[in-house]
mmCIF file of C-alpha atoms and ligand atoms in Angstrom:
data_model
loop_
_atom_site.group_PDB
_atom_site.id
_atom_site.type_symbol
_atom_site.label_atom_id
_atom_site.label_comp_id
_atom_site.label_asym_id
_atom_site.label_seq_id
_atom_site.Cartn_x
_atom_site.Cartn_y
_atom_site.Cartn_z
ATOM 1 C CA UNK A 1 49.317 154.070 174.337
ATOM 2 C CA UNK A 2 45.483 154.157 174.028
ATOM 3 C CA UNK A 3 44.118 156.433 176.299
ATOM 4 C CA UNK A 4 42.946 154.986 179.423
ATOM 5 C CA UNK A 5 40.915 158.305 180.794
ATOM 6 C CA UNK A 6 38.812 160.740 178.619
ATOM 7 C CA UNK A 7 39.412 164.210 180.080
ATOM 8 C CA UNK A 8 36.708 165.905 179.319
ATOM 9 C CA UNK A 9 35.321 169.862 179.894
ATOM 10 C CA UNK A 10 32.749 171.930 179.166
ATOM 11 C CA UNK A 11 34.896 174.889 177.570
ATOM 12 C CA UNK A 12 38.504 175.774 176.602
ATOM 13 C CA UNK A 13 38.242 178.250 179.575
ATOM 14 C CA UNK A 14 37.756 175.525 181.911
ATOM 15 C CA UNK A 15 41.742 174.174 180.573
ATOM 16 C CA UNK A 16 43.062 176.249 183.051
ATOM 17 C CA UNK A 17 41.732 174.532 186.142
ATOM 18 C CA UNK A 18 41.815 171.137 184.130
ATOM 19 C CA UNK A 19 45.798 171.283 183.063
ATOM 20 C CA UNK A 20 46.381 170.538 186.433
ATOM 21 C CA UNK A 21 44.632 166.964 186.144
ATOM 22 C CA UNK A 22 46.501 166.643 182.510
ATOM 23 C CA UNK A 23 49.603 167.497 184.600
ATOM 24 C CA UNK A 24 49.344 164.724 186.939
ATOM 25 C CA UNK A 25 47.804 161.975 184.806
ATOM 26 C CA UNK A 26 51.402 162.889 183.002
ATOM 27 C CA UNK A 27 53.724 162.813 185.980
ATOM 28 C CA UNK A 28 51.834 159.141 186.844
ATOM 29 C CA UNK A 29 52.592 157.909 183.014
ATOM 30 C CA UNK A 30 49.231 157.452 182.658
ATOM 31 C CA UNK A 31 47.740 157.794 179.076
ATOM 32 C CA UNK A 32 45.040 159.902 178.707
ATOM 33 C CA UNK A 33 42.823 161.976 175.607
ATOM 34 C CA UNK A 34 41.672 165.742 175.900
ATOM 35 C CA UNK A 35 38.333 167.344 174.579
ATOM 36 C CA UNK A 36 36.026 170.135 174.941
ATOM 37 C CA UNK A 37 32.738 168.939 175.120
ATOM 38 C CA UNK A 38 29.864 170.726 176.301
ATOM 39 C CA UNK A 39 26.399 169.518 177.886
ATOM 40 C CA UNK A 40 24.906 171.904 176.414
ATOM 41 C CA UNK A 41 26.463 173.477 173.522
ATOM 42 C CA UNK A 42 27.358 170.421 172.174
ATOM 43 C CA UNK A 43 25.017 167.514 173.514
ATOM 44 C CA UNK A 44 24.836 164.913 171.183
ATOM 45 C CA UNK A 45 28.996 164.792 170.766
ATOM 46 C CA UNK A 46 28.464 164.276 174.716
ATOM 47 C CA UNK A 47 26.219 161.512 174.557
ATOM 48 C CA UNK A 48 28.322 160.354 171.422
ATOM 49 C CA UNK A 49 31.578 160.501 173.560
ATOM 50 C CA UNK A 50 30.001 159.194 176.892
ATOM 51 C CA UNK A 51 28.477 156.267 175.393
ATOM 52 C CA UNK A 52 31.770 155.478 173.213
ATOM 53 C CA UNK A 53 34.721 155.878 175.664
ATOM 54 C CA UNK A 54 34.078 152.035 176.826
ATOM 55 C CA UNK A 55 34.446 150.735 173.648
ATOM 56 C CA UNK A 56 37.324 152.661 172.452
ATOM 57 C CA UNK A 57 39.560 151.587 175.808
ATOM 58 C CA UNK A 58 38.877 154.811 178.036
ATOM 59 C CA UNK A 59 38.173 153.433 181.892
ATOM 60 C CA UNK A 60 38.040 156.422 183.756
ATOM 61 C CA UNK A 61 36.621 159.801 182.443
ATOM 62 C CA UNK A 62 37.679 163.055 184.106
ATOM 63 C CA UNK A 63 34.794 166.052 183.696
ATOM 64 C CA UNK A 64 35.118 169.518 184.617
ATOM 65 C CA UNK A 65 32.758 171.796 184.334
ATOM 66 C CA UNK A 66 31.664 175.669 185.924
ATOM 67 C CA UNK A 67 28.772 177.424 186.565
ATOM 68 C CA UNK A 68 25.226 175.042 186.119
ATOM 69 C CA UNK A 69 27.552 172.197 185.421
ATOM 70 C CA UNK A 70 25.860 169.084 183.601
ATOM 71 C CA UNK A 71 28.326 167.610 182.057
ATOM 72 C CA UNK A 72 29.623 165.159 184.637
ATOM 73 C CA UNK A 73 26.252 163.866 185.369
ATOM 74 C CA UNK A 74 24.648 163.345 182.269
ATOM 75 C CA UNK A 75 27.912 161.767 180.765
ATOM 76 C CA UNK A 76 27.616 159.633 183.951
ATOM 77 C CA UNK A 77 24.532 159.311 182.117
ATOM 78 C CA UNK A 78 25.575 157.727 179.160
ATOM 79 C CA UNK A 79 28.067 155.284 180.862
ATOM 80 C CA UNK A 80 28.985 153.152 183.377
ATOM 81 C CA UNK A 81 32.429 153.835 183.399
ATOM 82 C CA UNK A 82 33.326 155.929 186.509
ATOM 83 C CA UNK A 83 32.888 159.393 186.519
ATOM 84 C CA UNK A 84 34.712 162.039 188.362
ATOM 85 C CA UNK A 85 33.530 165.744 188.241
ATOM 86 C CA UNK A 86 35.630 168.280 188.822
ATOM 87 C CA UNK A 87 33.773 171.831 189.532
ATOM 88 C CA UNK A 88 35.422 174.754 188.247
ATOM 89 C CA UNK A 89 35.385 177.985 189.886
ATOM 90 C CA UNK A 90 32.971 180.357 188.819
ATOM 91 C CA UNK A 91 33.396 184.065 188.027
ATOM 92 C CA UNK A 92 30.175 184.795 189.245
ATOM 93 C CA UNK A 93 29.741 182.281 192.749
ATOM 94 C CA UNK A 94 33.217 181.062 192.817
ATOM 95 C CA UNK A 95 32.526 177.725 191.885
ATOM 96 C CA UNK A 96 29.461 176.705 194.705
ATOM 97 C CA UNK A 97 27.168 176.575 191.855
ATOM 98 C CA UNK A 98 29.503 173.913 190.088
ATOM 99 C CA UNK A 99 30.030 171.639 193.067
ATOM 100 C CA UNK A 100 26.588 171.771 194.052
ATOM 101 C CA UNK A 101 25.446 170.782 190.420
ATOM 102 C CA UNK A 102 27.704 168.140 190.872
ATOM 103 C CA UNK A 103 27.863 166.861 193.820
ATOM 104 C CA UNK A 104 24.106 166.734 194.038
ATOM 105 C CA UNK A 105 23.376 164.321 191.885
ATOM 106 C CA UNK A 106 20.217 161.747 192.761
ATOM 107 C CA UNK A 107 20.512 157.873 193.495
ATOM 108 C CA UNK A 108 21.049 155.960 190.768
ATOM 109 C CA UNK A 109 23.378 157.411 188.683
ATOM 110 C CA UNK A 110 27.038 158.725 190.519
ATOM 111 C CA UNK A 111 29.450 161.266 189.961
ATOM 112 C CA UNK A 112 32.641 161.107 192.507
ATOM 113 C CA UNK A 113 32.961 164.647 192.791
ATOM 114 C CA UNK A 114 35.731 166.567 193.784
ATOM 115 C CA UNK A 115 36.945 169.872 195.306
ATOM 116 C CA UNK A 116 36.520 173.170 193.433
ATOM 117 C CA UNK A 117 39.349 173.853 190.798
ATOM 118 C CA UNK A 118 42.938 173.153 191.190
ATOM 119 C CA UNK A 119 42.540 170.944 194.119
ATOM 120 C CA UNK A 120 39.715 169.155 192.704
ATOM 121 C CA UNK A 121 41.838 168.886 189.476
ATOM 122 C CA UNK A 122 44.783 166.990 191.033
ATOM 123 C CA UNK A 123 43.029 164.954 193.336
ATOM 124 C CA UNK A 124 40.347 163.775 189.870
ATOM 125 C CA UNK A 125 43.637 162.631 188.398
ATOM 126 C CA UNK A 126 45.538 160.711 191.512
ATOM 127 C CA UNK A 127 41.887 159.075 192.442
ATOM 128 C CA UNK A 128 42.105 158.156 188.307
ATOM 129 C CA UNK A 129 45.148 156.629 189.757
ATOM 130 C CA UNK A 130 43.541 154.639 192.512
ATOM 131 C CA UNK A 131 41.127 153.221 190.380
ATOM 132 C CA UNK A 132 42.990 152.158 187.304
ATOM 133 C CA UNK A 133 45.690 150.842 190.297
ATOM 134 C CA UNK A 134 43.100 147.903 190.609
ATOM 135 C CA UNK A 135 44.144 146.598 187.710
ATOM 136 C CA UNK A 136 47.496 148.338 186.191
ATOM 137 C CA UNK A 137 50.018 147.399 188.969
ATOM 138 C CA UNK A 138 52.618 149.756 187.139
ATOM 139 C CA UNK A 139 50.411 152.648 187.780
ATOM 140 C CA UNK A 140 49.736 151.520 191.293
ATOM 141 C CA UNK A 141 53.577 151.285 192.090
ATOM 142 C CA UNK A 142 53.968 154.771 190.332
ATOM 143 C CA UNK A 143 50.842 156.874 192.477
ATOM 144 C CA UNK A 144 52.810 154.870 195.346
ATOM 145 C CA UNK A 145 56.366 156.510 194.500
ATOM 146 C CA UNK A 146 54.009 160.040 193.592
ATOM 147 C CA UNK A 147 52.777 159.402 197.924
ATOM 148 C CA UNK A 148 55.655 158.735 198.942
ATOM 149 C CA UNK A 149 57.262 161.523 197.229
ATOM 150 C CA UNK A 150 54.955 164.231 198.474
ATOM 151 C CA UNK A 151 55.422 162.643 202.315
ATOM 152 C CA UNK A 152 59.427 163.042 202.266
ATOM 153 C CA UNK A 153 58.918 166.294 200.796
ATOM 154 C CA UNK A 154 56.739 167.913 203.896
ATOM 155 C CA UNK A 155 58.854 165.797 206.296
ATOM 156 C CA UNK A 156 62.406 167.344 204.605
ATOM 157 C CA UNK A 157 61.157 170.831 205.356
ATOM 158 C CA UNK A 158 59.683 171.042 208.584
ATOM 159 C CA UNK A 159 60.283 175.027 209.467
ATOM 160 C CA UNK A 160 58.037 177.107 207.508
ATOM 161 C CA UNK A 161 60.378 180.050 207.580
ATOM 162 C CA UNK A 162 62.681 178.238 205.650
ATOM 163 C CA UNK A 163 63.385 178.795 201.940
HETATM 164 C C1 LIG B 201 30.835 175.712 181.228
HETATM 165 O O1 LIG B 201 30.263 177.229 181.691
HETATM 166 C C2 LIG B 201 31.674 175.382 181.208
HETATM 167 O O2 LIG B 201 32.371 174.125 181.887
HETATM 168 C C3 LIG B 201 32.612 176.257 181.550
HETATM 169 O O3 LIG B 201 33.118 176.321 183.200
HETATM 170 C C4 LIG B 201 31.746 177.857 181.755
HETATM 171 C C5 LIG B 201 32.076 179.031 180.866
HETATM 172 O O4 LIG B 201 31.977 178.588 180.080
HETATM 173 P P1 LIG B 201 32.618 179.660 178.829
HETATM 174 O O5 LIG B 201 31.639 180.867 178.641
HETATM 175 O O6 LIG B 201 33.617 179.921 179.315
HETATM 176 O O7 LIG B 201 32.648 179.399 177.849
HETATM 177 O O8 LIG B 201 29.837 175.150 180.656
#
């Protein structure tokens, strides 16, 4: 099936974080593509990717980057598709640099910013599922089942000392 989500990241080194988004999309049966697209190392590719995503059938873009993380914002500047930004934990500043770079978009071009690291990557995929669920009932159904299973897993093990 043609990809509905474009999962992009600034470097191969971001995969360790963004793979959690990929795994969550897979768990929800959402077709996606993965690309390394750097805002500063491959700026032309980034613009081309963002400008052509909609006509290729992509409906949501998840963009992860670390440090001076321009990728989500610059991608959003080139497309009206929803862009979800995942701040990757950086070595020097533990991802606070990534978070602030992504979240502090000036008014006019939004990026939906998630938490730093794995939690943000998983939640970006879940939020993409919510957005896609508005017009893909089968995705909404799988998202609801995922949430139900999560709730049941917590309720089934109320004692934290249990193995
Ligand atoms: C950003 O710089 C990437 O998103 C990555 O998080 C960070 C470091 O990249 P590498 O030096 O590991 O390629 O562009």
